[in-house]
Amino acid sequence: MHNIVLFASGKGSNASAILDYFNGNPDIAISLIVSNNRDAGVLQLAEANNIPYLVINRKKFYETHEYLDIIREYNPSLIVLAGFMWMVPKYLVENYPGKIVNIHPALLPKFGGKGMYGMHVHEAVIMNEETETGITIHYVNEHYDEGEVIEQQRCEVSPDDNAQMVADKVHAIEHFWYPRVIERLLVTGI
Ligand code: GRF
């Protein structure tokens, strides 16, 4: 049995796609959802799907190992970040080496790093007159968006696209690929 612990801060459309994909799978389950935001849509998803959730506090997250002890109880094979806005603390990276993954809504190393999240990314893609963008699924280390790349998928940016249109295209490929790459990592390890 593979358990996934999912971290998210926002709407949770990726979390939702992941839950749908693994729904009914006898070998893979989302065992815990963690959020820094009490109002995050992802917590409603947790409630609707009867998944335990944890709302974390910044000071405790960075200054204690309290949450590590809780996460350990859920025995994750993989920790999946899906729009989680806080930096993952060193102790978590060290306790789960090669087991924390993130998705970024652009083709890293382009449009990554601090401040590059959500619509900021897609606006930068438009400003830069890119002809393509996409997604990057990568391992997490202690630096924003710098861990080893696991998978990239691309989509076209047309000259008439605005940032919202790019965001919609990117979300569609995220929702398709993220659950499938998670499954591949769990089943084959690569
Ligand atoms: C996604 O675009 C993901 O790439 C990024 O944050 C966004 C989260 O969106 N890391 P949602 O909450 O899954 O809708």
mmCIF file of C-alpha atoms and ligand atoms in Angstrom:
data_model
loop_
_atom_site.group_PDB
_atom_site.id
_atom_site.type_symbol
_atom_site.label_atom_id
_atom_site.label_comp_id
_atom_site.label_asym_id
_atom_site.label_seq_id
_atom_site.Cartn_x
_atom_site.Cartn_y
_atom_site.Cartn_z
ATOM 1 C CA MET A 1 0.000 0.000 0.000
ATOM 2 C CA HIS A 2 1.344 3.455 -0.915
ATOM 3 C CA ASN A 3 0.292 6.444 1.126
ATOM 4 C CA ILE A 4 0.498 9.963 -0.223
ATOM 5 C CA VAL A 5 0.615 13.021 2.006
ATOM 6 C CA LEU A 6 -0.568 16.007 0.015
ATOM 7 C CA PHE A 7 0.416 19.606 0.812
ATOM 8 C CA ALA A 8 -1.620 22.462 -0.705
ATOM 9 C CA SER A 9 -2.371 26.094 0.072
ATOM 10 C CA GLY A 10 -5.082 27.085 -2.330
ATOM 11 C CA LYS A 11 -7.923 26.093 -4.541
ATOM 12 C CA GLY A 12 -6.664 22.560 -4.860
ATOM 13 C CA SER A 13 -7.532 21.792 -8.458
ATOM 14 C CA ASN A 14 -4.437 19.600 -8.715
ATOM 15 C CA ALA A 15 -5.277 17.950 -5.419
ATOM 16 C CA SER A 16 -8.742 17.298 -6.790
ATOM 17 C CA ALA A 17 -7.350 15.754 -9.998
ATOM 18 C CA ILE A 18 -5.050 13.538 -7.904
ATOM 19 C CA LEU A 19 -7.909 12.429 -5.633
ATOM 20 C CA ASP A 20 -10.111 11.616 -8.624
ATOM 21 C CA TYR A 21 -7.352 9.683 -10.335
ATOM 22 C CA PHE A 22 -6.588 7.453 -7.348
ATOM 23 C CA ASN A 23 -10.182 7.076 -6.223
ATOM 24 C CA GLY A 24 -10.876 3.348 -5.822
ATOM 25 C CA ASN A 25 -7.222 2.374 -6.342
ATOM 26 C CA PRO A 26 -6.534 -0.473 -3.881
ATOM 27 C CA ASP A 27 -2.779 0.244 -3.740
ATOM 28 C CA ILE A 28 -2.492 4.026 -3.600
ATOM 29 C CA ALA A 29 -4.311 6.372 -1.233
ATOM 30 C CA ILE A 30 -4.140 9.966 -0.085
ATOM 31 C CA SER A 31 -3.772 9.477 3.656
ATOM 32 C CA LEU A 32 -3.375 13.075 4.855
ATOM 33 C CA ILE A 33 -3.824 16.600 3.480
ATOM 34 C CA VAL A 34 -1.714 19.394 4.956
ATOM 35 C CA SER A 35 -2.400 23.092 4.458
ATOM 36 C CA ASN A 36 -1.060 26.347 5.842
ATOM 37 C CA ASN A 37 -4.359 28.015 5.015
ATOM 38 C CA ARG A 38 -7.480 27.325 7.027
ATOM 39 C CA ASP A 39 -9.643 28.662 4.170
ATOM 40 C CA ALA A 40 -7.995 26.611 1.430
ATOM 41 C CA GLY A 41 -10.429 24.895 -0.947
ATOM 42 C CA VAL A 42 -8.362 21.776 -0.531
ATOM 43 C CA LEU A 43 -9.673 21.359 3.026
ATOM 44 C CA GLN A 44 -13.235 21.165 1.743
ATOM 45 C CA LEU A 45 -12.020 18.459 -0.572
ATOM 46 C CA ALA A 46 -10.486 16.642 2.377
ATOM 47 C CA GLU A 47 -13.776 16.820 4.254
ATOM 48 C CA ALA A 48 -15.829 15.720 1.264
ATOM 49 C CA ASN A 49 -13.531 12.724 0.759
ATOM 50 C CA ASN A 50 -13.152 11.827 4.442
ATOM 51 C CA ILE A 51 -9.424 12.399 4.377
ATOM 52 C CA PRO A 52 -7.744 13.568 7.591
ATOM 53 C CA TYR A 53 -6.226 17.022 7.350
ATOM 54 C CA LEU A 54 -3.819 19.178 9.249
ATOM 55 C CA VAL A 55 -3.692 22.985 9.281
ATOM 56 C CA ILE A 56 -0.163 24.021 10.079
ATOM 57 C CA ASN A 57 1.194 27.022 11.903
ATOM 58 C CA ARG A 58 4.301 28.751 10.541
ATOM 59 C CA LYS A 59 6.251 28.916 13.796
ATOM 60 C CA LYS A 60 5.632 25.287 14.657
ATOM 61 C CA PHE A 61 6.372 24.180 11.088
ATOM 62 C CA TYR A 62 9.778 25.849 10.979
ATOM 63 C CA GLU A 63 10.830 25.702 14.608
ATOM 64 C CA THR A 64 9.668 22.300 15.833
ATOM 65 C CA HIS A 65 9.364 18.737 14.563
ATOM 66 C CA GLU A 66 5.813 18.408 15.819
ATOM 67 C CA TYR A 67 4.343 18.027 12.341
ATOM 68 C CA LEU A 68 7.049 15.578 11.307
ATOM 69 C CA ASP A 69 5.842 13.266 14.045
ATOM 70 C CA ILE A 70 2.285 13.535 12.744
ATOM 71 C CA ILE A 71 3.303 13.026 9.095
ATOM 72 C CA ARG A 72 5.317 9.927 10.102
ATOM 73 C CA GLU A 73 2.161 8.351 11.494
ATOM 74 C CA TYR A 74 0.720 8.437 7.972
ATOM 75 C CA ASN A 75 3.756 6.605 6.601
ATOM 76 C CA PRO A 76 4.039 8.434 3.269
ATOM 77 C CA SER A 77 5.709 6.784 0.274
ATOM 78 C CA LEU A 78 5.540 10.213 -1.336
ATOM 79 C CA ILE A 79 4.898 13.765 -0.164
ATOM 80 C CA VAL A 80 3.193 15.657 -2.962
ATOM 81 C CA LEU A 81 3.134 19.449 -3.058
ATOM 82 C CA ALA A 82 0.246 20.785 -5.127
ATOM 83 C CA GLY A 83 0.283 24.558 -4.919
ATOM 84 C CA PHE A 84 1.901 24.641 -1.481
ATOM 85 C CA MET A 85 3.146 28.181 -0.909
ATOM 86 C CA TRP A 86 5.648 27.736 1.908
ATOM 87 C CA MET A 87 9.227 26.589 1.608
ATOM 88 C CA VAL A 88 9.689 23.020 2.824
ATOM 89 C CA PRO A 89 11.906 23.041 5.938
ATOM 90 C CA LYS A 90 15.265 21.295 5.907
ATOM 91 C CA TYR A 91 14.257 18.630 8.441
ATOM 92 C CA LEU A 92 11.422 17.478 6.198
ATOM 93 C CA VAL A 93 13.656 17.287 3.106
ATOM 94 C CA GLU A 94 16.234 15.334 5.128
ATOM 95 C CA ASN A 95 13.664 12.914 6.500
ATOM 96 C CA TYR A 96 12.141 12.190 3.095
ATOM 97 C CA PRO A 97 15.049 12.237 0.651
ATOM 98 C CA GLY A 98 13.845 11.818 -2.941
ATOM 99 C CA LYS A 99 10.289 11.484 -1.703
ATOM 100 C CA ILE A 100 8.985 15.041 -1.939
ATOM 101 C CA VAL A 101 7.737 16.253 -5.311
ATOM 102 C CA ASN A 102 6.351 19.545 -6.548
ATOM 103 C CA ILE A 103 4.720 20.836 -9.702
ATOM 104 C CA HIS A 104 5.640 24.186 -11.226
ATOM 105 C CA PRO A 105 3.488 25.818 -13.927
ATOM 106 C CA ALA A 106 6.325 26.564 -16.376
ATOM 107 C CA LEU A 107 9.328 24.950 -17.996
ATOM 108 C CA LEU A 108 11.977 25.289 -15.282
ATOM 109 C CA PRO A 109 14.572 26.714 -15.012
ATOM 110 C CA LYS A 110 12.609 29.377 -16.865
ATOM 111 C CA PHE A 111 10.122 31.347 -14.771
ATOM 112 C CA GLY A 112 11.036 29.773 -11.457
ATOM 113 C CA GLY A 113 12.267 30.970 -8.082
ATOM 114 C CA LYS A 114 10.921 33.201 -5.387
ATOM 115 C CA GLY A 115 7.836 35.215 -6.359
ATOM 116 C CA MET A 116 7.228 33.057 -9.428
ATOM 117 C CA TYR A 117 3.904 31.446 -8.629
ATOM 118 C CA GLY A 118 0.365 31.442 -9.990
ATOM 119 C CA MET A 119 -0.502 34.168 -12.470
ATOM 120 C CA HIS A 120 2.910 35.843 -12.024
ATOM 121 C CA VAL A 121 4.395 32.956 -13.951
ATOM 122 C CA HIS A 122 1.922 33.142 -16.834
ATOM 123 C CA GLU A 123 2.156 36.933 -17.020
ATOM 124 C CA ALA A 124 5.941 36.642 -17.297
ATOM 125 C CA VAL A 125 5.540 34.056 -20.069
ATOM 126 C CA ILE A 126 3.342 36.511 -22.026
ATOM 127 C CA MET A 127 5.655 39.477 -21.353
ATOM 128 C CA ASN A 128 8.588 37.449 -22.619
ATOM 129 C CA GLU A 129 6.696 36.518 -25.800
ATOM 130 C CA GLU A 130 7.325 32.840 -25.285
ATOM 131 C CA THR A 131 5.977 30.510 -27.971
ATOM 132 C CA GLU A 132 5.671 27.597 -25.568
ATOM 133 C CA THR A 133 5.323 26.944 -21.873
ATOM 134 C CA GLY A 134 4.349 23.930 -19.819
ATOM 135 C CA ILE A 135 4.805 22.156 -16.529
ATOM 136 C CA THR A 136 7.727 20.840 -14.538
ATOM 137 C CA ILE A 137 7.370 18.097 -11.969
ATOM 138 C CA HIS A 138 10.496 17.994 -9.827
ATOM 139 C CA TYR A 139 11.969 16.763 -6.585
ATOM 140 C CA VAL A 140 12.040 19.254 -3.752
ATOM 141 C CA ASN A 141 15.195 20.431 -2.080
ATOM 142 C CA GLU A 142 15.824 23.420 0.171
ATOM 143 C CA HIS A 143 15.746 25.941 -2.668
ATOM 144 C CA TYR A 144 12.650 27.061 -4.527
ATOM 145 C CA ASP A 145 12.191 25.237 -7.833
ATOM 146 C CA GLU A 146 15.719 23.829 -8.000
ATOM 147 C CA GLY A 147 15.332 20.100 -7.330
ATOM 148 C CA GLU A 148 15.970 17.482 -10.005
ATOM 149 C CA VAL A 149 13.430 17.483 -12.821
ATOM 150 C CA ILE A 150 11.267 14.367 -13.107
ATOM 151 C CA GLU A 151 9.006 15.330 -15.999
ATOM 152 C CA GLN A 152 8.259 18.273 -18.270
ATOM 153 C CA GLN A 153 5.311 18.613 -20.624
ATOM 154 C CA ARG A 154 4.847 21.481 -23.026
ATOM 155 C CA CYS A 155 2.026 23.451 -24.575
ATOM 156 C CA GLU A 156 1.923 26.147 -27.213
ATOM 157 C CA VAL A 157 1.502 29.837 -26.436
ATOM 158 C CA SER A 158 -0.237 31.683 -29.284
ATOM 159 C CA PRO A 159 0.449 35.360 -29.955
ATOM 160 C CA ASP A 160 -3.156 36.217 -28.972
ATOM 161 C CA ASP A 161 -3.124 34.293 -25.693
ATOM 162 C CA ASN A 162 -3.479 36.261 -22.485
ATOM 163 C CA ALA A 163 -2.157 35.094 -19.116
ATOM 164 C CA GLN A 164 -5.490 33.524 -18.138
ATOM 165 C CA MET A 165 -5.602 31.508 -21.357
ATOM 166 C CA VAL A 166 -2.077 30.271 -20.707
ATOM 167 C CA ALA A 167 -3.029 29.421 -17.107
ATOM 168 C CA ASP A 168 -5.970 27.349 -18.367
ATOM 169 C CA LYS A 169 -3.797 25.410 -20.813
ATOM 170 C CA VAL A 170 -1.171 24.776 -18.158
ATOM 171 C CA HIS A 171 -3.748 23.660 -15.601
ATOM 172 C CA ALA A 172 -5.150 21.153 -18.081
ATOM 173 C CA ILE A 173 -1.749 19.525 -18.601
ATOM 174 C CA GLU A 174 -1.039 19.633 -14.867
ATOM 175 C CA HIS A 175 -4.258 17.788 -14.109
ATOM 176 C CA PHE A 176 -3.496 15.130 -16.683
ATOM 177 C CA TRP A 177 0.175 14.555 -15.916
ATOM 178 C CA TYR A 178 0.635 15.065 -12.182
ATOM 179 C CA PRO A 179 -1.418 12.038 -11.054
ATOM 180 C CA ARG A 180 0.137 9.845 -13.745
ATOM 181 C CA VAL A 181 3.691 10.835 -12.836
ATOM 182 C CA ILE A 182 2.932 10.248 -9.146
ATOM 183 C CA GLU A 183 1.644 6.782 -10.004
ATOM 184 C CA ARG A 184 4.741 6.072 -12.096
ATOM 185 C CA LEU A 185 7.041 7.164 -9.258
ATOM 186 C CA LEU A 186 5.203 4.984 -6.775
ATOM 187 C CA VAL A 187 5.028 1.939 -9.009
ATOM 188 C CA THR A 188 8.391 2.064 -10.795
ATOM 189 C CA GLY A 189 10.389 4.458 -8.624
ATOM 190 C CA ILE A 190 11.443 6.571 -11.647
HETATM 191 C C1 GRF B 1 -0.551 25.069 -9.892
HETATM 192 O O1 GRF B 1 -0.531 25.825 -11.058
HETATM 193 C C2 GRF B 1 0.809 24.495 -9.593
HETATM 194 O O2 GRF B 1 1.631 24.363 -10.707
HETATM 195 C C3 GRF B 1 1.414 25.506 -8.679
HETATM 196 O O3 GRF B 1 0.341 26.038 -7.950
HETATM 197 C C4 GRF B 1 -0.863 25.914 -8.681
HETATM 198 C C5 GRF B 1 -1.867 25.291 -7.761
HETATM 199 O O4 GRF B 1 -3.156 25.341 -8.283
HETATM 200 N N1 GRF B 1 2.489 24.945 -7.909
HETATM 201 P P1 GRF B 1 -4.317 24.497 -7.639
HETATM 202 O O5 GRF B 1 -4.482 24.951 -6.196
HETATM 203 O O6 GRF B 1 -3.927 23.050 -7.721
HETATM 204 O O7 GRF B 1 -5.515 24.811 -8.464
#
